[in-house]
Tab-separated table of N, CA, C and O in Angstrom:
chain	number	residue	atom	x	y	z
A	849	PRO	N	-4.528	-13.222	-14.242
A	849	PRO	CA	-4.370	-11.856	-13.749
A	849	PRO	C	-3.944	-10.902	-14.857
A	849	PRO	O	-3.256	-11.285	-15.792
A	850	LYS	N	-4.348	-9.666	-14.715
A	850	LYS	CA	-3.955	-8.616	-15.656
A	850	LYS	C	-2.655	-7.988	-15.165
A	850	LYS	O	-2.268	-8.160	-14.005
A	851	PRO	N	-1.970	-7.203	-16.014
A	851	PRO	CA	-0.657	-6.655	-15.635
A	851	PRO	C	-0.641	-5.844	-14.339
A	851	PRO	O	0.344	-5.840	-13.628
A	852	HIS	N	-1.734	-5.152	-14.000
A	852	HIS	CA	-1.726	-4.314	-12.805
A	852	HIS	C	-2.405	-4.967	-11.610
A	852	HIS	O	-2.601	-4.335	-10.583
A	853	ASP	N	-2.776	-6.227	-11.742
A	853	ASP	CA	-3.388	-6.937	-10.629
A	853	ASP	C	-2.327	-7.285	-9.592
A	853	ASP	O	-1.147	-7.415	-9.892
A	854	LEU	N	-2.764	-7.427	-8.378
A	854	LEU	CA	-1.884	-7.807	-7.284
A	854	LEU	C	-2.304	-9.182	-6.799
A	854	LEU	O	-3.491	-9.450	-6.638
A	855	ILE	N	-1.355	-10.057	-6.593
A	855	ILE	CA	-1.659	-11.400	-6.105
A	855	ILE	C	-1.171	-11.502	-4.664
A	855	ILE	O	0.005	-11.290	-4.381
A	856	ILE	N	-2.095	-11.790	-3.763
A	856	ILE	CA	-1.783	-11.925	-2.348
A	856	ILE	C	-2.311	-13.276	-1.893
A	856	ILE	O	-3.501	-13.550	-2.021
A	857	ASN	N	-1.410	-14.096	-1.378
A	857	ASN	CA	-1.807	-15.439	-0.939
A	857	ASN	C	-2.616	-16.163	-2.012
A	857	ASN	O	-3.664	-16.742	-1.744
A	858	GLU	N	-2.144	-16.073	-3.234
A	858	GLU	CA	-2.724	-16.741	-4.397
A	858	GLU	C	-4.103	-16.213	-4.792
A	858	GLU	O	-4.776	-16.789	-5.625
A	859	GLU	N	-4.536	-15.090	-4.210
A	859	GLU	CA	-5.805	-14.480	-4.599
A	859	GLU	C	-5.506	-13.212	-5.391
A	859	GLU	O	-4.633	-12.427	-5.033
A	860	VAL	N	-6.225	-13.018	-6.493
A	860	VAL	CA	-5.989	-11.886	-7.382
A	860	VAL	C	-6.836	-10.693	-6.937
A	860	VAL	O	-8.033	-10.813	-6.726
A	861	TYR	N	-6.180	-9.550	-6.776
A	861	TYR	CA	-6.846	-8.300	-6.419
A	861	TYR	C	-6.620	-7.286	-7.533
A	861	TYR	O	-5.494	-6.937	-7.839
A	862	SER	N	-7.696	-6.807	-8.129
A	862	SER	CA	-7.568	-5.734	-9.104
A	862	SER	C	-7.566	-4.412	-8.356
A	862	SER	O	-8.012	-4.328	-7.207
A	863	ARG	N	-7.076	-3.355	-8.999
A	863	ARG	CA	-7.113	-2.035	-8.370
A	863	ARG	C	-8.545	-1.657	-8.044
A	863	ARG	O	-8.819	-1.087	-6.999
A	864	ARG	N	-9.466	-1.986	-8.926
A	864	ARG	CA	-10.878	-1.665	-8.714
A	864	ARG	C	-11.399	-2.359	-7.450
A	864	ARG	O	-12.082	-1.775	-6.633
A	865	ARG	N	-11.036	-3.635	-7.297
A	865	ARG	CA	-11.482	-4.380	-6.118
A	865	ARG	C	-10.895	-3.793	-4.837
A	865	ARG	O	-11.593	-3.639	-3.831
A	866	LEU	N	-9.611	-3.471	-4.860
A	866	LEU	CA	-8.982	-2.890	-3.684
A	866	LEU	C	-9.625	-1.555	-3.313
A	866	LEU	O	-9.895	-1.278	-2.153
A	867	LYS	N	-9.880	-0.723	-4.326
A	867	LYS	CA	-10.496	0.581	-4.051
A	867	LYS	C	-11.900	0.416	-3.493
A	867	LYS	O	-12.306	1.133	-2.580
A	868	ALA	N	-12.661	-0.508	-4.024
A	868	ALA	CA	-14.027	-0.725	-3.542
A	868	ALA	C	-14.027	-1.283	-2.129
A	868	ALA	O	-14.817	-0.868	-1.276
A	869	GLN	N	-13.131	-2.209	-1.884
A	869	GLN	CA	-13.088	-2.874	-0.581
A	869	GLN	C	-12.574	-1.947	0.518
A	869	GLN	O	-12.975	-2.048	1.669
A	870	TYR	N	-11.697	-1.041	0.152
A	870	TYR	CA	-11.051	-0.187	1.151
A	870	TYR	C	-11.225	1.295	0.826
A	870	TYR	O	-10.327	2.093	1.062
A	871	LYS	N	-12.392	1.671	0.300
A	871	LYS	CA	-12.575	3.035	-0.202
A	871	LYS	C	-12.442	4.122	0.857
A	871	LYS	O	-12.180	5.263	0.533
A	872	GLU	N	-12.596	3.788	2.116
A	872	GLU	CA	-12.460	4.793	3.159
A	872	GLU	C	-11.161	4.632	3.937
A	872	GLU	O	-11.006	5.182	5.017
A	873	ARG	N	-10.240	3.891	3.391
A	873	ARG	CA	-8.945	3.641	4.020
A	873	ARG	C	-7.837	4.116	3.091
A	873	ARG	O	-8.008	4.158	1.888
A	874	LEU	N	-6.701	4.462	3.642
A	874	LEU	CA	-5.521	4.786	2.846
A	874	LEU	C	-4.695	3.512	2.736
A	874	LEU	O	-4.082	3.073	3.707
A	875	MET	N	-4.705	2.914	1.562
A	875	MET	CA	-4.015	1.659	1.336
A	875	MET	C	-2.866	1.891	0.353
A	875	MET	O	-3.027	2.594	-0.643
A	876	VAL	N	-1.718	1.298	0.629
A	876	VAL	CA	-0.586	1.340	-0.289
A	876	VAL	C	-0.032	-0.071	-0.441
A	876	VAL	O	-0.224	-0.928	0.420
A	877	ILE	N	0.652	-0.277	-1.540
A	877	ILE	CA	1.344	-1.535	-1.786
A	877	ILE	C	2.831	-1.256	-1.638
A	877	ILE	O	3.348	-0.316	-2.249
A	878	VAL	N	3.498	-2.035	-0.810
A	878	VAL	CA	4.945	-1.912	-0.641
A	878	VAL	C	5.528	-3.317	-0.661
A	878	VAL	O	5.114	-4.179	0.127
A	879	ARG	N	6.441	-3.528	-1.586
A	879	ARG	CA	7.128	-4.818	-1.723
A	879	ARG	C	6.139	-5.974	-1.876
A	879	ARG	O	6.308	-7.037	-1.304
A	880	GLY	N	5.072	-5.733	-2.625
A	880	GLY	CA	4.106	-6.778	-2.930
A	880	GLY	C	3.065	-7.031	-1.865
A	880	GLY	O	2.236	-7.920	-2.013
A	881	ALA	N	3.079	-6.283	-0.785
A	881	ALA	CA	2.094	-6.451	0.279
A	881	ALA	C	1.243	-5.189	0.388
A	881	ALA	O	1.718	-4.084	0.159
A	882	VAL	N	-0.009	-5.356	0.756
A	882	VAL	CA	-0.929	-4.232	0.908
A	882	VAL	C	-0.948	-3.811	2.374
A	882	VAL	O	-1.095	-4.644	3.267
A	883	PHE	N	-0.804	-2.510	2.590
A	883	PHE	CA	-0.794	-1.966	3.947
A	883	PHE	C	-1.862	-0.898	4.096
A	883	PHE	O	-2.022	-0.046	3.226
A	884	ASP	N	-2.563	-0.939	5.212
A	884	ASP	CA	-3.512	0.109	5.570
A	884	ASP	C	-2.722	1.142	6.363
A	884	ASP	O	-2.319	0.888	7.499
A	885	VAL	N	-2.481	2.313	5.772
A	885	VAL	CA	-1.688	3.348	6.435
A	885	VAL	C	-2.576	4.432	7.058
A	885	VAL	O	-2.071	5.458	7.497
A	886	THR	N	-3.877	4.177	7.111
A	886	THR	CA	-4.810	5.139	7.700
A	886	THR	C	-4.398	5.545	9.118
A	886	THR	O	-4.464	6.732	9.449
A	887	PRO	N	-3.963	4.608	9.966
A	887	PRO	CA	-3.603	4.998	11.337
A	887	PRO	C	-2.370	5.899	11.441
A	887	PRO	O	-2.109	6.455	12.491
A	888	PHE	N	-1.615	6.053	10.367
A	888	PHE	CA	-0.374	6.818	10.420
A	888	PHE	C	-0.583	8.285	10.043
A	888	PHE	O	0.223	8.871	9.331
A	889	ASN	N	-1.648	8.895	10.561
A	889	ASN	CA	-1.912	10.293	10.205
A	889	ASN	C	-0.881	11.246	10.801
A	889	ASN	O	-0.836	12.406	10.429
A	890	ASP	N	-0.027	10.747	11.685
A	890	ASP	CA	1.067	11.564	12.210
A	890	ASP	C	2.404	11.138	11.592
A	890	ASP	O	3.465	11.316	12.176
A	891	HIS	N	2.341	10.603	10.387
A	891	HIS	CA	3.522	10.133	9.654
A	891	HIS	C	4.556	11.256	9.548
A	891	HIS	O	4.196	12.395	9.260
A	892	PRO	N	5.837	10.961	9.794
A	892	PRO	CA	6.878	11.999	9.722
A	892	PRO	C	6.951	12.707	8.366
A	892	PRO	O	7.319	13.869	8.299
A	893	GLY	N	6.580	12.014	7.306
A	893	GLY	CA	6.584	12.632	5.983
A	893	GLY	C	5.323	13.432	5.702
A	893	GLY	O	5.179	14.042	4.641
A	894	GLY	N	4.400	13.419	6.652
A	894	GLY	CA	3.153	14.167	6.504
A	894	GLY	C	2.053	13.314	5.903
A	894	GLY	O	2.307	12.366	5.159
A	895	ILE	N	0.836	13.645	6.250
A	895	ILE	CA	-0.325	12.916	5.728
A	895	ILE	C	-0.402	13.043	4.205
A	895	ILE	O	-0.889	12.150	3.528
A	896	GLU	N	0.135	14.136	3.663
A	896	GLU	CA	0.113	14.331	2.211
A	896	GLU	C	0.862	13.225	1.483
A	896	GLU	O	0.454	12.794	0.408
A	897	ALA	N	1.957	12.758	2.076
A	897	ALA	CA	2.726	11.670	1.460
A	897	ALA	C	1.892	10.405	1.374
A	897	ALA	O	1.950	9.671	0.381
A	898	LEU	N	1.082	10.163	2.390
A	898	LEU	CA	0.238	8.966	2.390
A	898	LEU	C	-0.910	9.119	1.401
A	898	LEU	O	-1.212	8.195	0.642
A	899	ILE	N	-1.540	10.272	1.379
A	899	ILE	CA	-2.663	10.516	0.474
A	899	ILE	C	-2.202	10.446	-0.973
A	899	ILE	O	-2.858	9.838	-1.819
A	900	THR	N	-1.054	11.046	-1.259
A	900	THR	CA	-0.530	11.065	-2.631
A	900	THR	C	-0.282	9.662	-3.158
A	900	THR	O	-0.507	9.386	-4.333
A	901	ASN	N	0.158	8.758	-2.293
A	901	ASN	CA	0.519	7.408	-2.729
A	901	ASN	C	-0.554	6.365	-2.458
A	901	ASN	O	-0.358	5.186	-2.775
A	902	ALA	N	-1.681	6.772	-1.904
A	902	ALA	CA	-2.764	5.831	-1.607
A	902	ALA	C	-3.264	5.175	-2.888
A	902	ALA	O	-3.416	5.824	-3.922
A	903	GLY	N	-3.484	3.878	-2.817
A	903	GLY	CA	-4.004	3.129	-3.960
A	903	GLY	C	-2.972	2.808	-5.015
A	903	GLY	O	-3.312	2.378	-6.113
A	904	THR	N	-1.699	3.010	-4.693
A	904	THR	CA	-0.646	2.754	-5.680
A	904	THR	C	0.385	1.786	-5.116
A	904	THR	O	0.405	1.498	-3.923
A	905	ASP	N	1.270	1.338	-6.004
A	905	ASP	CA	2.436	0.582	-5.564
A	905	ASP	C	3.465	1.628	-5.148
A	905	ASP	O	4.067	2.295	-5.986
A	906	ALA	N	3.639	1.803	-3.859
A	906	ALA	CA	4.507	2.844	-3.315
A	906	ALA	C	5.896	2.306	-2.954
A	906	ALA	O	6.623	2.951	-2.215
A	907	THR	N	6.263	1.165	-3.494
A	907	THR	CA	7.537	0.539	-3.151
A	907	THR	C	8.715	1.459	-3.433
A	907	THR	O	9.586	1.651	-2.582
A	908	GLU	N	8.748	2.046	-4.613
A	908	GLU	CA	9.882	2.897	-4.993
A	908	GLU	C	9.968	4.121	-4.077
A	908	GLU	O	11.049	4.480	-3.604
A	909	VAL	N	8.835	4.741	-3.808
A	909	VAL	CA	8.795	5.907	-2.918
A	909	VAL	C	9.230	5.496	-1.513
A	909	VAL	O	10.030	6.174	-0.876
A	910	PHE	N	8.717	4.377	-1.047
A	910	PHE	CA	9.058	3.873	0.277
A	910	PHE	C	10.561	3.623	0.390
A	910	PHE	O	11.201	4.050	1.347
A	911	ASN	N	11.122	2.920	-0.595
A	911	ASN	CA	12.542	2.569	-0.550
A	911	ASN	C	13.449	3.793	-0.615
A	911	ASN	O	14.548	3.784	-0.066
A	912	SER	N	13.004	4.842	-1.285
A	912	SER	CA	13.837	6.031	-1.449
A	912	SER	C	13.585	7.088	-0.366
A	912	SER	O	14.158	8.165	-0.415
A	913	SER	N	12.756	6.763	0.623
A	913	SER	CA	12.390	7.754	1.638
A	913	SER	C	13.105	7.583	2.965
A	913	SER	O	12.734	8.193	3.959
A	914	GLY	N	14.111	6.733	3.011
A	914	GLY	CA	14.902	6.586	4.220
A	914	GLY	C	14.277	5.716	5.289
A	914	GLY	O	14.650	5.808	6.457
A	915	HIS	N	13.336	4.849	4.910
A	915	HIS	CA	12.764	3.924	5.893
A	915	HIS	C	13.833	2.908	6.285
A	915	HIS	O	14.620	2.447	5.465
A	916	ASP	N	13.819	2.526	7.530
A	916	ASP	CA	14.801	1.599	8.092
A	916	ASP	C	14.492	0.172	7.663
A	916	ASP	O	13.358	-0.286	7.767
A	917	GLU	N	15.481	-0.549	7.200
A	917	GLU	CA	15.315	-1.942	6.782
A	917	GLU	C	14.879	-2.836	7.947
A	917	GLU	O	14.259	-3.862	7.746
A	918	ASP	N	15.188	-2.438	9.172
A	918	ASP	CA	14.829	-3.245	10.349
A	918	ASP	C	13.329	-3.374	10.535
A	918	ASP	O	12.875	-4.287	11.212
A	919	MET	N	12.563	-2.477	9.944
A	919	MET	CA	11.113	-2.549	10.122
A	919	MET	C	10.514	-3.770	9.449
A	919	MET	O	9.372	-4.121	9.708
A	920	TRP	N	11.268	-4.459	8.608
A	920	TRP	CA	10.768	-5.662	7.910
A	920	TRP	C	10.990	-6.919	8.710
A	920	TRP	O	10.528	-7.982	8.356
A	921	ASP	N	11.726	-6.833	9.795
A	921	ASP	CA	12.004	-8.033	10.606
A	921	ASP	C	10.804	-8.420	11.438
A	921	ASP	O	10.011	-7.681	11.843
């Protein structure tokens, strides 16, 4: 794997592969997992927050945005 590749269940995903596979979806990486946030168009932080972070590792933004830790249970 290259430095910016993501490994999920022992399979390597490059940014290029993720973008090609999900080009019409808003995908973010949080805590090493890929999430499709397309259905959250009524997100409290606004759709702009999702669009701005789409295709990136949004862990730092997510952690600093006041999300509840209980959502990981």
